[in-house]
Amino acid sequence: MSIGANIQAVRKDMEGAAVRSGRSPEDVLLVAVTKLHSPEEINEAIDAGVTDIGENKVQEVLAKYDKVKPVRWHLIGHLQTNKVRQIVDKVVMIHSVDSLHLAEEINKRCASIGKNMDILVQVNVAEEDSKFGITSDETMSLISAIADTCPNVTVKGLMMIAPFFDDPEMTRPYFRMAKKLFDDCADMPARAGVDMKYLSMGMTNDFQIAVEEGSNLIRVGTAIFGNRNYRSEEK
Ligand SMILES: *Cc1c(COP(=O)(O)O)cnc(C)c1O
């Protein structure tokens, strides 16, 4: 199938899941994950209506940025503080904030260019050693600390990556935990710098379950672009 047809199929499944969860189809944002795919493929997706794309490495954003049509770039992978400076002017949201130190660096670099950055706090609800992210227990205090010290950063919600199962149904309890945590955070007293709008969860294997459980932003790569060809040094 073509990239355009794949996008249509993903949208149909995403919208069906939104309706099953009692929401309207347009309540869920599709971020097309373009890592290891070419600018030509990305432009094809943009021509087919994609408005938001996600990359997990700073290097890939920089390599493709000038070759891709105007679109909203999201940084969804682990971010090292020493690379923040290179991307703050290019992305609209950073999904992978998992420390105050990283948020402070984003704040500093954004202040120097007069920008406010939307960020998501990455939560590892399953507490898997293989994944980045803070624990559920640490989440509210990190959000408060970011709001206290980072005027050029707005916490826009949470991001999580579910454990992988061949049967996506097995992911459901983890999405449910993340939604509960998200709702608890959204119920915190209103304060400047916090606007809990996005719950970023769901990938190719599990996005329908994620949306049924309350995700309103899915990050889908393989179902749109096909398999990625990893070289040995990348993973
Ligand atoms: C690669 C990646 C995705 C997309 O994964 P697919 O299974 O290809 O849909 C989503 N989120 C993050 C953080 C990723 O690194």
PDB file of C-alpha atoms and ligand atoms in Angstrom:
ATOM      1  CA  MET A   1       0.000   0.000   0.000  1.00  0.00           C
ATOM      2  CA  SER A   2       1.063   3.599  -0.502  1.00  0.00           C
ATOM      3  CA  ILE A   3       1.939   5.926   2.353  1.00  0.00           C
ATOM      4  CA  GLY A   4      -1.282   7.849   1.678  1.00  0.00           C
ATOM      5  CA  ALA A   5      -3.407   4.705   1.862  1.00  0.00           C
ATOM      6  CA  ASN A   6      -1.629   3.636   5.059  1.00  0.00           C
ATOM      7  CA  ILE A   7      -2.370   6.991   6.655  1.00  0.00           C
ATOM      8  CA  GLN A   8      -6.039   6.668   5.742  1.00  0.00           C
ATOM      9  CA  ALA A   9      -6.161   3.192   7.296  1.00  0.00           C
ATOM     10  CA  VAL A  10      -4.473   4.396  10.509  1.00  0.00           C
ATOM     11  CA  ARG A  11      -6.840   7.372  10.743  1.00  0.00           C
ATOM     12  CA  LYS A  12      -9.847   5.115  10.294  1.00  0.00           C
ATOM     13  CA  ASP A  13      -8.689   2.803  13.107  1.00  0.00           C
ATOM     14  CA  MET A  14      -7.752   5.756  15.319  1.00  0.00           C
ATOM     15  CA  GLU A  15     -11.104   7.457  14.796  1.00  0.00           C
ATOM     16  CA  GLY A  16     -12.994   4.222  15.412  1.00  0.00           C
ATOM     17  CA  ALA A  17     -11.193   3.814  18.736  1.00  0.00           C
ATOM     18  CA  ALA A  18     -11.914   7.444  19.682  1.00  0.00           C
ATOM     19  CA  VAL A  19     -15.617   6.909  19.063  1.00  0.00           C
ATOM     20  CA  ARG A  20     -15.563   3.644  21.066  1.00  0.00           C
ATOM     21  CA  SER A  21     -14.119   5.625  23.985  1.00  0.00           C
ATOM     22  CA  GLY A  22     -16.940   8.160  23.764  1.00  0.00           C
ATOM     23  CA  ARG A  23     -14.955  10.925  22.103  1.00  0.00           C
ATOM     24  CA  SER A  24     -15.123  12.527  18.703  1.00  0.00           C
ATOM     25  CA  PRO A  25     -12.782  11.374  15.927  1.00  0.00           C
ATOM     26  CA  GLU A  26     -10.949  14.688  15.783  1.00  0.00           C
ATOM     27  CA  ASP A  27      -9.977  14.518  19.464  1.00  0.00           C
ATOM     28  CA  VAL A  28      -6.892  12.421  18.716  1.00  0.00           C
ATOM     29  CA  LEU A  29      -3.772  13.836  17.079  1.00  0.00           C
ATOM     30  CA  LEU A  30      -1.767  11.588  14.761  1.00  0.00           C
ATOM     31  CA  VAL A  31       1.991  12.147  14.910  1.00  0.00           C
ATOM     32  CA  ALA A  32       3.682  10.250  12.078  1.00  0.00           C
ATOM     33  CA  VAL A  33       6.992   8.839  13.298  1.00  0.00           C
ATOM     34  CA  THR A  34       9.548   9.353  10.560  1.00  0.00           C
ATOM     35  CA  LYS A  35      12.783   8.050  12.115  1.00  0.00           C
ATOM     36  CA  LEU A  36      15.006   6.304   9.560  1.00  0.00           C
ATOM     37  CA  HIS A  37      12.719   7.393   6.722  1.00  0.00           C
ATOM     38  CA  SER A  38      13.736   9.766   3.955  1.00  0.00           C
ATOM     39  CA  PRO A  39      12.615  13.356   3.366  1.00  0.00           C
ATOM     40  CA  GLU A  40      10.869  12.124   0.197  1.00  0.00           C
ATOM     41  CA  GLU A  41       8.766   9.659   2.196  1.00  0.00           C
ATOM     42  CA  ILE A  42       8.037  12.319   4.807  1.00  0.00           C
ATOM     43  CA  ASN A  43       6.906  14.778   2.137  1.00  0.00           C
ATOM     44  CA  GLU A  44       4.624  12.119   0.714  1.00  0.00           C
ATOM     45  CA  ALA A  45       3.011  11.793   4.146  1.00  0.00           C
ATOM     46  CA  ILE A  46       2.657  15.582   4.408  1.00  0.00           C
ATOM     47  CA  ASP A  47       1.007  15.665   0.972  1.00  0.00           C
ATOM     48  CA  ALA A  48      -1.389  13.018   2.276  1.00  0.00           C
ATOM     49  CA  GLY A  49      -2.433  15.313   5.131  1.00  0.00           C
ATOM     50  CA  VAL A  50       0.006  14.646   7.978  1.00  0.00           C
ATOM     51  CA  THR A  51       0.471  17.827  10.054  1.00  0.00           C
ATOM     52  CA  ASP A  52       2.783  16.526  12.794  1.00  0.00           C
ATOM     53  CA  ILE A  53       5.857  14.329  12.579  1.00  0.00           C
ATOM     54  CA  GLY A  54       7.998  12.733  15.281  1.00  0.00           C
ATOM     55  CA  GLU A  55      11.713  11.994  15.296  1.00  0.00           C
ATOM     56  CA  ASN A  56      13.553  10.296  18.122  1.00  0.00           C
ATOM     57  CA  LYS A  57      17.036  11.674  17.431  1.00  0.00           C
ATOM     58  CA  VAL A  58      18.313  15.231  17.239  1.00  0.00           C
ATOM     59  CA  GLN A  59      20.714  14.220  14.466  1.00  0.00           C
ATOM     60  CA  GLU A  60      17.850  13.087  12.244  1.00  0.00           C
ATOM     61  CA  VAL A  61      15.889  16.283  12.787  1.00  0.00           C
ATOM     62  CA  LEU A  62      18.926  18.325  11.752  1.00  0.00           C
ATOM     63  CA  ALA A  63      19.693  16.148   8.713  1.00  0.00           C
ATOM     64  CA  LYS A  64      16.169  16.309   7.313  1.00  0.00           C
ATOM     65  CA  TYR A  65      14.854  19.653   8.489  1.00  0.00           C
ATOM     66  CA  ASP A  66      15.600  21.699   5.361  1.00  0.00           C
ATOM     67  CA  LYS A  67      14.438  18.972   2.985  1.00  0.00           C
ATOM     68  CA  VAL A  68      11.003  18.493   4.505  1.00  0.00           C
ATOM     69  CA  LYS A  69       7.968  20.652   3.721  1.00  0.00           C
ATOM     70  CA  PRO A  70       6.573  22.879   6.501  1.00  0.00           C
ATOM     71  CA  VAL A  71       5.210  20.628   9.256  1.00  0.00           C
ATOM     72  CA  ARG A  72       5.154  20.485  13.060  1.00  0.00           C
ATOM     73  CA  TRP A  73       8.191  18.562  14.358  1.00  0.00           C
ATOM     74  CA  HIS A  74       8.054  16.633  17.640  1.00  0.00           C
ATOM     75  CA  LEU A  75      11.095  15.231  19.447  1.00  0.00           C
ATOM     76  CA  ILE A  76       9.902  11.919  20.891  1.00  0.00           C
ATOM     77  CA  GLY A  77      13.142  10.131  21.832  1.00  0.00           C
ATOM     78  CA  HIS A  78      15.588  10.460  24.691  1.00  0.00           C
ATOM     79  CA  LEU A  79      17.257  13.864  24.663  1.00  0.00           C
ATOM     80  CA  GLN A  80      20.728  14.606  26.013  1.00  0.00           C
ATOM     81  CA  THR A  81      21.167  18.034  27.563  1.00  0.00           C
ATOM     82  CA  ASN A  82      24.144  18.824  25.343  1.00  0.00           C
ATOM     83  CA  LYS A  83      21.942  18.549  22.244  1.00  0.00           C
ATOM     84  CA  VAL A  84      19.060  20.722  23.422  1.00  0.00           C
ATOM     85  CA  ARG A  85      20.537  23.893  21.935  1.00  0.00           C
ATOM     86  CA  GLN A  86      20.487  22.394  18.441  1.00  0.00           C
ATOM     87  CA  ILE A  87      16.775  21.704  18.292  1.00  0.00           C
ATOM     88  CA  VAL A  88      14.845  24.187  20.415  1.00  0.00           C
ATOM     89  CA  ASP A  89      14.189  26.390  17.385  1.00  0.00           C
ATOM     90  CA  LYS A  90      12.987  23.438  15.256  1.00  0.00           C
ATOM     91  CA  VAL A  91      10.490  21.423  17.288  1.00  0.00           C
ATOM     92  CA  VAL A  92       7.059  22.357  18.646  1.00  0.00           C
ATOM     93  CA  MET A  93       7.043  19.810  21.457  1.00  0.00           C
ATOM     94  CA  ILE A  94       9.499  17.592  23.328  1.00  0.00           C
ATOM     95  CA  HIS A  95       7.818  14.380  24.551  1.00  0.00           C
ATOM     96  CA  SER A  96      10.700  12.868  26.479  1.00  0.00           C
ATOM     97  CA  VAL A  97      11.426  15.105  29.467  1.00  0.00           C
ATOM     98  CA  ASP A  98      12.393  12.903  32.396  1.00  0.00           C
ATOM     99  CA  SER A  99      14.419  15.175  34.681  1.00  0.00           C
ATOM    100  CA  LEU A 100      14.401  18.691  36.078  1.00  0.00           C
ATOM    101  CA  HIS A 101      17.925  19.098  34.751  1.00  0.00           C
ATOM    102  CA  LEU A 102      16.756  18.508  31.172  1.00  0.00           C
ATOM    103  CA  ALA A 103      13.768  20.840  31.590  1.00  0.00           C
ATOM    104  CA  GLU A 104      16.081  23.544  32.938  1.00  0.00           C
ATOM    105  CA  GLU A 105      18.363  23.238  29.938  1.00  0.00           C
ATOM    106  CA  ILE A 106      15.361  23.486  27.570  1.00  0.00           C
ATOM    107  CA  ASN A 107      14.199  26.523  29.546  1.00  0.00           C
ATOM    108  CA  LYS A 108      17.587  28.207  29.337  1.00  0.00           C
ATOM    109  CA  ARG A 109      17.965  27.627  25.603  1.00  0.00           C
ATOM    110  CA  CYS A 110      14.400  28.753  24.900  1.00  0.00           C
ATOM    111  CA  ALA A 111      14.855  31.890  27.000  1.00  0.00           C
ATOM    112  CA  SER A 112      17.875  32.814  24.902  1.00  0.00           C
ATOM    113  CA  ILE A 113      15.830  32.716  21.684  1.00  0.00           C
ATOM    114  CA  GLY A 114      12.624  34.136  23.202  1.00  0.00           C
ATOM    115  CA  LYS A 115      10.571  30.997  22.829  1.00  0.00           C
ATOM    116  CA  ASN A 116       8.279  28.953  25.045  1.00  0.00           C
ATOM    117  CA  MET A 117       8.529  25.187  24.604  1.00  0.00           C
ATOM    118  CA  ASP A 118       5.719  22.705  25.097  1.00  0.00           C
ATOM    119  CA  ILE A 119       6.969  19.552  26.781  1.00  0.00           C
ATOM    120  CA  LEU A 120       5.576  16.233  27.956  1.00  0.00           C
ATOM    121  CA  VAL A 121       6.885  14.375  30.981  1.00  0.00           C
ATOM    122  CA  GLN A 122       7.845  10.809  30.050  1.00  0.00           C
ATOM    123  CA  VAL A 123       6.500   8.298  32.528  1.00  0.00           C
ATOM    124  CA  ASN A 124       7.601   4.672  32.731  1.00  0.00           C
ATOM    125  CA  VAL A 125       4.462   3.316  34.387  1.00  0.00           C
ATOM    126  CA  ALA A 126       5.577  -0.297  34.036  1.00  0.00           C
ATOM    127  CA  GLU A 127       8.972   0.599  35.575  1.00  0.00           C
ATOM    128  CA  GLU A 128      10.828  -1.324  32.865  1.00  0.00           C
ATOM    129  CA  ASP A 129      14.612  -1.077  33.174  1.00  0.00           C
ATOM    130  CA  SER A 130      14.911  -0.854  29.396  1.00  0.00           C
ATOM    131  CA  LYS A 131      12.931   2.355  29.144  1.00  0.00           C
ATOM    132  CA  PHE A 132      13.543   5.982  29.989  1.00  0.00           C
ATOM    133  CA  GLY A 133      11.044   7.937  32.033  1.00  0.00           C
ATOM    134  CA  ILE A 134      10.253   8.633  35.646  1.00  0.00           C
ATOM    135  CA  THR A 135       8.004   6.556  37.892  1.00  0.00           C
ATOM    136  CA  SER A 136       4.358   7.401  38.465  1.00  0.00           C
ATOM    137  CA  ASP A 137       5.180   8.439  42.052  1.00  0.00           C
ATOM    138  CA  GLU A 138       7.696  11.028  40.897  1.00  0.00           C
ATOM    139  CA  THR A 139       5.456  12.619  38.290  1.00  0.00           C
ATOM    140  CA  MET A 140       3.559  15.302  40.192  1.00  0.00           C
ATOM    141  CA  SER A 141       6.609  16.583  42.006  1.00  0.00           C
ATOM    142  CA  LEU A 142       8.577  16.816  38.742  1.00  0.00           C
ATOM    143  CA  ILE A 143       5.750  18.750  37.095  1.00  0.00           C
ATOM    144  CA  SER A 144       5.633  21.147  40.058  1.00  0.00           C
ATOM    145  CA  ALA A 145       9.394  21.610  40.046  1.00  0.00           C
ATOM    146  CA  ILE A 146       9.394  22.383  36.306  1.00  0.00           C
ATOM    147  CA  ALA A 147       6.574  24.898  36.764  1.00  0.00           C
ATOM    148  CA  ASP A 148       8.523  26.521  39.631  1.00  0.00           C
ATOM    149  CA  THR A 149      11.812  26.946  37.813  1.00  0.00           C
ATOM    150  CA  CYS A 150      11.169  26.979  34.045  1.00  0.00           C
ATOM    151  CA  PRO A 151       9.157  30.017  32.875  1.00  0.00           C
ATOM    152  CA  ASN A 152       9.945  29.295  29.216  1.00  0.00           C
ATOM    153  CA  VAL A 153       8.575  25.750  29.399  1.00  0.00           C
ATOM    154  CA  THR A 154       4.924  24.638  29.533  1.00  0.00           C
ATOM    155  CA  VAL A 155       4.110  21.136  30.716  1.00  0.00           C
ATOM    156  CA  LYS A 156       1.465  19.991  28.264  1.00  0.00           C
ATOM    157  CA  GLY A 157       0.942  16.443  29.486  1.00  0.00           C
ATOM    158  CA  LEU A 158       2.460  12.995  29.729  1.00  0.00           C
ATOM    159  CA  MET A 159       4.090  10.547  27.338  1.00  0.00           C
ATOM    160  CA  MET A 160       4.451   6.826  27.870  1.00  0.00           C
ATOM    161  CA  ILE A 161       5.629   3.785  25.939  1.00  0.00           C
ATOM    162  CA  ALA A 162       3.822   0.580  26.871  1.00  0.00           C
ATOM    163  CA  PRO A 163       5.699  -2.680  27.294  1.00  0.00           C
ATOM    164  CA  PHE A 164       5.658  -4.664  24.061  1.00  0.00           C
ATOM    165  CA  PHE A 165       3.369  -7.691  23.801  1.00  0.00           C
ATOM    166  CA  ASP A 166       2.476  -9.687  20.692  1.00  0.00           C
ATOM    167  CA  ASP A 167      -1.102  -9.420  21.886  1.00  0.00           C
ATOM    168  CA  PRO A 168      -1.787  -5.665  22.180  1.00  0.00           C
ATOM    169  CA  GLU A 169      -4.688  -6.353  24.541  1.00  0.00           C
ATOM    170  CA  MET A 170      -2.021  -7.018  27.211  1.00  0.00           C
ATOM    171  CA  THR A 171      -1.010  -3.353  27.092  1.00  0.00           C
ATOM    172  CA  ARG A 172      -4.406  -2.155  28.277  1.00  0.00           C
ATOM    173  CA  PRO A 173      -3.659  -2.050  32.051  1.00  0.00           C
ATOM    174  CA  TYR A 174      -0.580   0.126  31.457  1.00  0.00           C
ATOM    175  CA  PHE A 175      -2.524   2.620  29.359  1.00  0.00           C
ATOM    176  CA  ARG A 176      -5.161   2.681  32.051  1.00  0.00           C
ATOM    177  CA  MET A 177      -2.526   3.464  34.709  1.00  0.00           C
ATOM    178  CA  ALA A 178      -1.154   6.280  32.579  1.00  0.00           C
ATOM    179  CA  LYS A 179      -4.623   7.745  32.037  1.00  0.00           C
ATOM    180  CA  LYS A 180      -5.320   7.667  35.775  1.00  0.00           C
ATOM    181  CA  LEU A 181      -2.029   9.448  36.456  1.00  0.00           C
ATOM    182  CA  PHE A 182      -2.787  11.975  33.716  1.00  0.00           C
ATOM    183  CA  ASP A 183      -6.198  12.728  35.236  1.00  0.00           C
ATOM    184  CA  ASP A 184      -4.659  13.097  38.700  1.00  0.00           C
ATOM    185  CA  CYS A 185      -2.107  15.564  37.321  1.00  0.00           C
ATOM    186  CA  ALA A 186      -4.828  17.473  35.471  1.00  0.00           C
ATOM    187  CA  ASP A 187      -6.694  17.785  38.780  1.00  0.00           C
ATOM    188  CA  MET A 188      -3.779  19.536  40.487  1.00  0.00           C
ATOM    189  CA  PRO A 189      -4.533  23.180  41.369  1.00  0.00           C
ATOM    190  CA  ALA A 190      -4.183  25.375  38.288  1.00  0.00           C
ATOM    191  CA  ARG A 191      -0.812  27.073  37.962  1.00  0.00           C
ATOM    192  CA  ALA A 192       1.198  28.903  35.341  1.00  0.00           C
ATOM    193  CA  GLY A 193       3.351  26.627  33.212  1.00  0.00           C
ATOM    194  CA  VAL A 194       1.101  23.579  33.452  1.00  0.00           C
ATOM    195  CA  ASP A 195      -1.653  22.838  30.943  1.00  0.00           C
ATOM    196  CA  MET A 196      -2.403  19.114  30.941  1.00  0.00           C
ATOM    197  CA  LYS A 197      -3.706  18.705  27.413  1.00  0.00           C
ATOM    198  CA  TYR A 198      -1.945  15.725  25.826  1.00  0.00           C
ATOM    199  CA  LEU A 199      -1.646  12.105  26.788  1.00  0.00           C
ATOM    200  CA  SER A 200       0.849  10.790  24.222  1.00  0.00           C
ATOM    201  CA  MET A 201       0.580   7.023  24.027  1.00  0.00           C
ATOM    202  CA  GLY A 202       0.028   4.355  21.412  1.00  0.00           C
ATOM    203  CA  MET A 203       2.281   3.098  18.603  1.00  0.00           C
ATOM    204  CA  THR A 204       1.722   0.824  15.597  1.00  0.00           C
ATOM    205  CA  ASN A 205       1.135  -2.299  17.644  1.00  0.00           C
ATOM    206  CA  ASP A 206      -1.135  -0.853  20.293  1.00  0.00           C
ATOM    207  CA  PHE A 207      -2.576   2.531  19.296  1.00  0.00           C
ATOM    208  CA  GLN A 208      -6.182   1.378  19.130  1.00  0.00           C
ATOM    209  CA  ILE A 209      -6.028   0.102  22.705  1.00  0.00           C
ATOM    210  CA  ALA A 210      -4.247   3.297  23.794  1.00  0.00           C
ATOM    211  CA  VAL A 211      -6.977   5.489  22.278  1.00  0.00           C
ATOM    212  CA  GLU A 212      -9.721   3.343  23.777  1.00  0.00           C
ATOM    213  CA  GLU A 213      -8.063   3.986  27.166  1.00  0.00           C
ATOM    214  CA  GLY A 214      -7.837   7.751  26.717  1.00  0.00           C
ATOM    215  CA  SER A 215      -4.805   8.620  24.600  1.00  0.00           C
ATOM    216  CA  ASN A 216      -5.284  11.791  22.562  1.00  0.00           C
ATOM    217  CA  LEU A 217      -1.958  11.724  20.723  1.00  0.00           C
ATOM    218  CA  ILE A 218      -0.608   8.629  18.995  1.00  0.00           C
ATOM    219  CA  ARG A 219       2.894   8.186  17.574  1.00  0.00           C
ATOM    220  CA  VAL A 220       2.767   5.821  14.622  1.00  0.00           C
ATOM    221  CA  GLY A 221       5.664   4.891  12.330  1.00  0.00           C
ATOM    222  CA  THR A 222       5.624   1.364  10.956  1.00  0.00           C
ATOM    223  CA  ALA A 223       1.926   1.280  10.039  1.00  0.00           C
ATOM    224  CA  ILE A 224       2.491   4.358   7.864  1.00  0.00           C
ATOM    225  CA  PHE A 225       5.983   3.929   6.412  1.00  0.00           C
ATOM    226  CA  GLY A 226       6.597   0.191   6.685  1.00  0.00           C
ATOM    227  CA  ASN A 227       9.499  -1.444   8.480  1.00  0.00           C
ATOM    228  CA  ARG A 228      12.578   0.576   9.352  1.00  0.00           C
ATOM    229  CA  ASN A 229      15.972  -0.620   8.202  1.00  0.00           C
ATOM    230  CA  TYR A 230      18.059  -0.379  11.328  1.00  0.00           C
ATOM    231  CA  ARG A 231      21.786  -0.334  10.812  1.00  0.00           C
ATOM    232  CA  SER A 232      23.762  -2.142  13.454  1.00  0.00           C
ATOM    233  CA  GLU A 233      24.804   0.982  15.382  1.00  0.00           C
ATOM    234  CA  GLU A 234      21.257   2.296  15.595  1.00  0.00           C
ATOM    235  CA  LYS A 235      18.491   1.027  17.754  1.00  0.00           C
TER     236      LYS A 235
HETATM  237  C1  LIG B   1       9.737   4.570  16.949  1.00  0.00           C
HETATM  238  C2  LIG B   1       8.842   5.184  17.947  1.00  0.00           C
HETATM  239  C3  LIG B   1       7.444   5.168  17.767  1.00  0.00           C
HETATM  240  C4  LIG B   1       6.745   4.525  16.587  1.00  0.00           C
HETATM  241  O1  LIG B   1       6.830   3.144  16.635  1.00  0.00           O
HETATM  242  P1  LIG B   1       6.066   2.208  15.567  1.00  0.00           P
HETATM  243  O2  LIG B   1       5.961   0.909  16.248  1.00  0.00           O
HETATM  244  O3  LIG B   1       6.922   2.165  14.340  1.00  0.00           O
HETATM  245  O4  LIG B   1       4.747   2.824  15.275  1.00  0.00           O
HETATM  246  C5  LIG B   1       6.662   5.796  18.741  1.00  0.00           C
HETATM  247  N1  LIG B   1       7.222   6.390  19.825  1.00  0.00           N
HETATM  248  C6  LIG B   1       8.549   6.426  20.021  1.00  0.00           C
HETATM  249  C7  LIG B   1       9.087   7.098  21.239  1.00  0.00           C
HETATM  250  C8  LIG B   1       9.402   5.828  19.088  1.00  0.00           C
HETATM  251  O5  LIG B   1      10.735   5.874  19.298  1.00  0.00           O
END
